Coordinates of C-alpha atoms in Angstrom, one line a residue:
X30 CA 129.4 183.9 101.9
X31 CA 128.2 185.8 98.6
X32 CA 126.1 189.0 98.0
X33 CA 124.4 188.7 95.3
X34 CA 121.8 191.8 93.2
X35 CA 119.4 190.3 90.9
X36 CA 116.6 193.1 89.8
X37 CA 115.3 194.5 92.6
X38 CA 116.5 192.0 94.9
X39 CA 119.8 191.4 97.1
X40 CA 120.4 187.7 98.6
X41 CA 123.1 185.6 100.1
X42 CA 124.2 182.7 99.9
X43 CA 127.1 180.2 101.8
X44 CA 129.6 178.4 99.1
X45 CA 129.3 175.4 100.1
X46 CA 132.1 174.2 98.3
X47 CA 133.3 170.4 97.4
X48 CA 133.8 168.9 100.4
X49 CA 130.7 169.9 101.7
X50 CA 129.2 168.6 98.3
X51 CA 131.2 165.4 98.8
X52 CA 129.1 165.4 102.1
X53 CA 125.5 165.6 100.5
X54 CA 125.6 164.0 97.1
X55 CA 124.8 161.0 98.0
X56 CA 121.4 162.2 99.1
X57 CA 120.9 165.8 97.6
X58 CA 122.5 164.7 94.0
X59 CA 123.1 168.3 92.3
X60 CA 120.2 169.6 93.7
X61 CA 119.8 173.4 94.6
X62 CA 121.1 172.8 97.8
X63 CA 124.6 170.7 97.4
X64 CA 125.9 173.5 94.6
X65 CA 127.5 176.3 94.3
X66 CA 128.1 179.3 91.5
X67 CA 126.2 178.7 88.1
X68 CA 124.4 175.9 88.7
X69 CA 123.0 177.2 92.0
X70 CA 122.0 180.6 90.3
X71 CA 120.0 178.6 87.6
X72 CA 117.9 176.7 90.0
X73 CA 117.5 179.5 92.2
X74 CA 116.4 181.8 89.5
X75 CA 113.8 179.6 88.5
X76 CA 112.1 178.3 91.8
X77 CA 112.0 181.4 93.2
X78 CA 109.9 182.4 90.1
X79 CA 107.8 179.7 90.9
X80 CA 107.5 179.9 94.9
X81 CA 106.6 183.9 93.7
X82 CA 103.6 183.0 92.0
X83 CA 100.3 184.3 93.4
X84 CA 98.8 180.5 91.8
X85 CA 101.5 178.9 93.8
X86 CA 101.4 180.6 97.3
X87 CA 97.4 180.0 96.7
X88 CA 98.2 176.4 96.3
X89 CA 100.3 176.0 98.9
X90 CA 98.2 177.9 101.1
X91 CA 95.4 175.5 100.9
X92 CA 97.4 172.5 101.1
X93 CA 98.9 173.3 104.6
X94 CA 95.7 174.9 105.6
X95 CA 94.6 170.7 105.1
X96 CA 97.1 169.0 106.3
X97 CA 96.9 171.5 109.7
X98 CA 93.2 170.9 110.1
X99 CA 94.2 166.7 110.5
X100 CA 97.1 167.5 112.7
X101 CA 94.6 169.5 114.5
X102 CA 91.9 166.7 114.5
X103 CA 94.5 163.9 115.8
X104 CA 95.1 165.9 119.0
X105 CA 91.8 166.6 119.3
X106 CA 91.0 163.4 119.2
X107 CA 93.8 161.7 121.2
X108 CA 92.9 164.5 124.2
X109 CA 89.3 163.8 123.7
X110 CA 90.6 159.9 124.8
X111 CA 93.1 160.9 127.0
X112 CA 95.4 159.3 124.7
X113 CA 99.3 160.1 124.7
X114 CA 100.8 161.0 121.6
X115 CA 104.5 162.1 120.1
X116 CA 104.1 165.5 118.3
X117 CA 107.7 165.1 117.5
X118 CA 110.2 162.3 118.2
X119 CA 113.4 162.9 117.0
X120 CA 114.4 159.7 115.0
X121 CA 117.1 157.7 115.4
X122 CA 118.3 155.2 112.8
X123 CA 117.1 151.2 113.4
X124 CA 114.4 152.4 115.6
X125 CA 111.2 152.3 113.9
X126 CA 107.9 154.3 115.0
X127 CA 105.4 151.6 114.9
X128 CA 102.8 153.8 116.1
X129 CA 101.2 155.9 113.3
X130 CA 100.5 158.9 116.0
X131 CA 103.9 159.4 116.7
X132 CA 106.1 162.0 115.3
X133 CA 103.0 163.8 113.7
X134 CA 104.8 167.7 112.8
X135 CA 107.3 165.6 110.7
X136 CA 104.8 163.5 108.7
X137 CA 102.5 166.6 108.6
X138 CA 105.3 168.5 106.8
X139 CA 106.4 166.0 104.8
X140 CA 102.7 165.6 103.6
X141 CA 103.0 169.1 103.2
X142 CA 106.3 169.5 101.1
X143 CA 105.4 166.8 99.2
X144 CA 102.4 167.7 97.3
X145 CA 103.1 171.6 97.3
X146 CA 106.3 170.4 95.1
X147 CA 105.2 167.2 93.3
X148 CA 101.4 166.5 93.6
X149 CA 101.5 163.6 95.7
X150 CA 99.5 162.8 98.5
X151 CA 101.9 161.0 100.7
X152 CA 99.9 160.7 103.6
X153 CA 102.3 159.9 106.1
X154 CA 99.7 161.1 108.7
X155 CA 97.6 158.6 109.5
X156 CA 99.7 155.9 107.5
X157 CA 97.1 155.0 105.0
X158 CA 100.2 154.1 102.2
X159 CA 102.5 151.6 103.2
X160 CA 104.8 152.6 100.2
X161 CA 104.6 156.3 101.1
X162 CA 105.5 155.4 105.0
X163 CA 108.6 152.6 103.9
X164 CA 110.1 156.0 101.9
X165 CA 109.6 158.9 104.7
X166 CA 111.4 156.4 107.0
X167 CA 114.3 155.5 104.8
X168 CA 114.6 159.2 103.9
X169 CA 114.4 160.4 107.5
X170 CA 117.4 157.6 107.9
X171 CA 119.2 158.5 105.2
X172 CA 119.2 162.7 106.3
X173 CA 120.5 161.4 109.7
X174 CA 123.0 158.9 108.5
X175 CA 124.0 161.8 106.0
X176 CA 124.6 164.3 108.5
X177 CA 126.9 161.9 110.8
X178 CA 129.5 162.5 107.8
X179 CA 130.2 166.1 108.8
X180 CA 131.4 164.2 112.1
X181 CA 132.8 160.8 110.9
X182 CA 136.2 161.0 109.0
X183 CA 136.2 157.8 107.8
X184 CA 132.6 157.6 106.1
X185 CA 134.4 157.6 102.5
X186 CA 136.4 154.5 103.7
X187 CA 133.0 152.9 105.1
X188 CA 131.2 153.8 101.7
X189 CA 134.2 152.0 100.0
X190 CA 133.8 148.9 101.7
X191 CA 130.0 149.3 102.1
X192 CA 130.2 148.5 106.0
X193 CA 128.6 150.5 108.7
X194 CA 126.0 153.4 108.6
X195 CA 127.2 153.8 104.9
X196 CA 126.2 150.4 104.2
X197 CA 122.8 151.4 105.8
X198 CA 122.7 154.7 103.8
X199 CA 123.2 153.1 100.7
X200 CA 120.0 151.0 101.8
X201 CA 118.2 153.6 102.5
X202 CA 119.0 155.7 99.7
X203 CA 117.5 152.1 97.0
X204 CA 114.0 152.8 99.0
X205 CA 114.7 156.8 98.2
X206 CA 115.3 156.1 94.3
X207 CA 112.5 153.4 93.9
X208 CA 110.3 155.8 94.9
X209 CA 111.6 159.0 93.3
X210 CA 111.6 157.7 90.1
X211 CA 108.2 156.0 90.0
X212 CA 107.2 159.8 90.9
X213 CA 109.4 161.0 87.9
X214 CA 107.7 158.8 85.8
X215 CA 103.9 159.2 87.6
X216 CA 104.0 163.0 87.1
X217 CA 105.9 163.2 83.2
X218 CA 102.7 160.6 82.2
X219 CA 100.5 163.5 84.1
X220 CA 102.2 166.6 83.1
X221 CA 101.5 165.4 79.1
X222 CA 98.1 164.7 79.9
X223 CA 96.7 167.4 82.0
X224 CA 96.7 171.2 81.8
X225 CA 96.5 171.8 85.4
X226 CA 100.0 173.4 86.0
X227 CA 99.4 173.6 89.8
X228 CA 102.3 171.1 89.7
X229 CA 104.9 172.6 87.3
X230 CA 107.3 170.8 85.4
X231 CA 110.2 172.6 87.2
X232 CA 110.0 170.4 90.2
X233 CA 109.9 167.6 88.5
X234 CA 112.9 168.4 86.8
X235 CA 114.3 169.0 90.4
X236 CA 113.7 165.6 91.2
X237 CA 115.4 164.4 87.8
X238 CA 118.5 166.8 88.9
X239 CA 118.6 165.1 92.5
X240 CA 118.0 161.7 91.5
X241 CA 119.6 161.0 88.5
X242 CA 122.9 163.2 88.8
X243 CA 123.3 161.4 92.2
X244 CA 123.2 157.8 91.0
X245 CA 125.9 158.8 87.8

């Protein structure tokens, strides 16, 4: 653990050192949080810039504000009917959620996240995107199967030989990466057309830094 001053500001942060960076790459690439010393003080220093921005907490304000309101009008709805719902299911890896209501306070957050930081309306809510739905499922797969490694010694020799639940990470993560950069690409066409900077270019660069580093 490190204390860190910057300005007028003290924070802390865990090293998370390589084995634990062994653990995540795969997924997390060298994002923000699968580092440690420079390059974690580099990203950090600029997205809390950006999260500190009175155009960004407006921004993400609204957008949560949104997504709440149809989170709020699916209950509604489903009680109105005496319909049961999932609010949250925790998922489990081959077992697919075939009904759009279930699991709603994931897909609303992921809605959420997703356009706050890249502009995307992912609509995982009420399903409208197939595309959108086939990548929140194999990245909710791929953060499970991921976090099994903290408790499976032999995931590296399962990676090497591709077998098991590395075999159906490295699936997972081919649905993660056609999608990711198809938004890489969707958003630098954008970013050089537009001058709305509600989505800034840093986390699209975070996406490149995830991505790209991950698949080298």
């Amino acid at each position: 653990m490190v204390w860190s001053r910057s300005s007028h500001t003290i924070y802390v942060y865990v090293m998370k050192g390589t084995y634990t960076h062994d653990l995540l790459e795969d997924l997390l690439g060298h994002g923000i949080f699968a580092v440690d010393g420079e390059k974690w003080r580099e990203q950090r220093k600029v997205s809390s810039h950006e999260f500190s921005t009175k155009v960004s907490r407006n921004f993400s304000s609204v957008i949560f504000r949104k997504n709440a309101i149809k989170l709020g009008n699916i209950l509604l709805e489903a009680a109105n009917n005496n319909h049961k719902i999932d609010i949250y299911v925790q998922t489990k890896v081959n077992i697919r959620l075939l009904d759009n209501k279930k699991d709603l306070f994931m897909k609303a957050t992921l809605d959420s996240i997703f356009k706050v930081s890249f502009g995307i309306d992912l609509d995982n809510i009420w399903g409208s995107s197939k595309q959108a739905v086939r990548f929140s499922r194999a990245f909710d797969d791929a953060n499970t199967l991921t976090s099994r490694r903290f408790f499976d010694m032999s995931w590296k020799i399962k990676k090497y030989f591709n077998i098991g639940s590395e075999a159906e990470l490295k699936k997972n993560m081919k649905v993660v990466d056609e999608f990711v950069y198809n938004l890489i690409q969707i958003k630098s066409e954008q970013i050089h057309k537009t001058t709305d900077f509600s989505v800034s270019l840093y986390f699209c660069s975070q996406i490149k830094i995830l991505r790209l580093s991950s698949s080298l």
